[in-house]
Amino acid sequence: MLGDAALRMRDWGTAEHAYRTAIKLDPSDADSKANLATVQRRRSAKPPALLQLNKVQVWRALRMLSLLLIGGGLLALVAGMPRPTPYLGFFTGALALCCLVVALRLRPFKLLFGLRKLAVTVTLLAASALILVGWTVALLFGATTMQPLVLSWLCAVVGGALVYVGGGRKR
């Protein structure tokens, strides 16, 4: 019974030990032998799709990044009307810093360009973040234009839509 419970819980070590003990007690027990073979087969199998786990993590990070860029960009657009001030640069600088923290979670770089939609999404969100950083620096030095922020926000919206279409939706 311990082996069956451990098998259901995917505790391969406990299950194998329990089935081996059961076989020592009753060498003719066919069920224990079959279950031991099942445990050994599952134990030696590769872990379930590590790449898939990384994809889920990447899509979560991209979803968070797109939400930051879209929401923060929209807030900056509204706050900067009709003419942005250098104080808005502090907000967008903090927004860019938050985006950097989220982007650091995107560690499996090979995976980022493995899928076409993923590569386009990463490129659009990176372009949005870079334009936002450039506009923030220009704003801190006295620029008064909103066009780069609009371009950054549009890239974030398209990238966010691709996150949703490409696999970033919650399941």
mmCIF file of C-alpha atoms in Angstrom, residues 76-77 80-86 88 92 131-132 134-151:
data_model
loop_
_atom_site.group_PDB
_atom_site.id
_atom_site.type_symbol
_atom_site.label_atom_id
_atom_site.label_comp_id
_atom_site.label_asym_id
_atom_site.label_seq_id
_atom_site.Cartn_x
_atom_site.Cartn_y
_atom_site.Cartn_z
ATOM 1 C CA ALA A 76 2.838 58.711 -18.874
ATOM 2 C CA LEU A 77 0.952 59.800 -22.004
ATOM 3 C CA GLY A 80 2.473 64.380 -20.076
ATOM 4 C CA MET A 81 -0.367 66.151 -21.841
ATOM 5 C CA PRO A 82 -0.234 68.821 -23.190
ATOM 6 C CA ARG A 83 3.452 69.290 -22.537
ATOM 7 C CA PRO A 84 5.677 66.905 -20.536
ATOM 8 C CA THR A 85 7.898 68.169 -17.747
ATOM 9 C CA PRO A 86 11.230 66.762 -16.585
ATOM 10 C CA LEU A 88 7.683 62.942 -15.673
ATOM 11 C CA THR A 92 9.281 56.850 -16.659
ATOM 12 C CA ILE A 131 12.501 54.015 -26.828
ATOM 13 C CA LEU A 132 11.060 54.686 -23.368
ATOM 14 C CA GLY A 134 15.737 57.187 -24.664
ATOM 15 C CA TRP A 135 12.725 59.428 -24.241
ATOM 16 C CA THR A 136 13.254 59.500 -20.465
ATOM 17 C CA VAL A 137 16.844 60.622 -20.876
ATOM 18 C CA ALA A 138 15.823 63.249 -23.435
ATOM 19 C CA LEU A 139 13.026 64.414 -21.136
ATOM 20 C CA LEU A 140 15.432 64.826 -18.233
ATOM 21 C CA PHE A 141 17.602 67.007 -20.483
ATOM 22 C CA GLY A 142 14.683 69.256 -21.414
ATOM 23 C CA ALA A 143 12.932 67.667 -24.413
ATOM 24 C CA THR A 144 9.230 68.489 -24.709
ATOM 25 C CA THR A 145 8.018 66.106 -27.396
ATOM 26 C CA MET A 146 5.641 63.196 -26.866
ATOM 27 C CA GLN A 147 6.165 61.372 -30.187
ATOM 28 C CA PRO A 148 8.774 58.867 -28.886
ATOM 29 C CA LEU A 149 6.480 57.959 -26.000
ATOM 30 C CA VAL A 150 3.618 57.345 -28.422
ATOM 31 C CA LEU A 151 5.871 55.128 -30.548
#
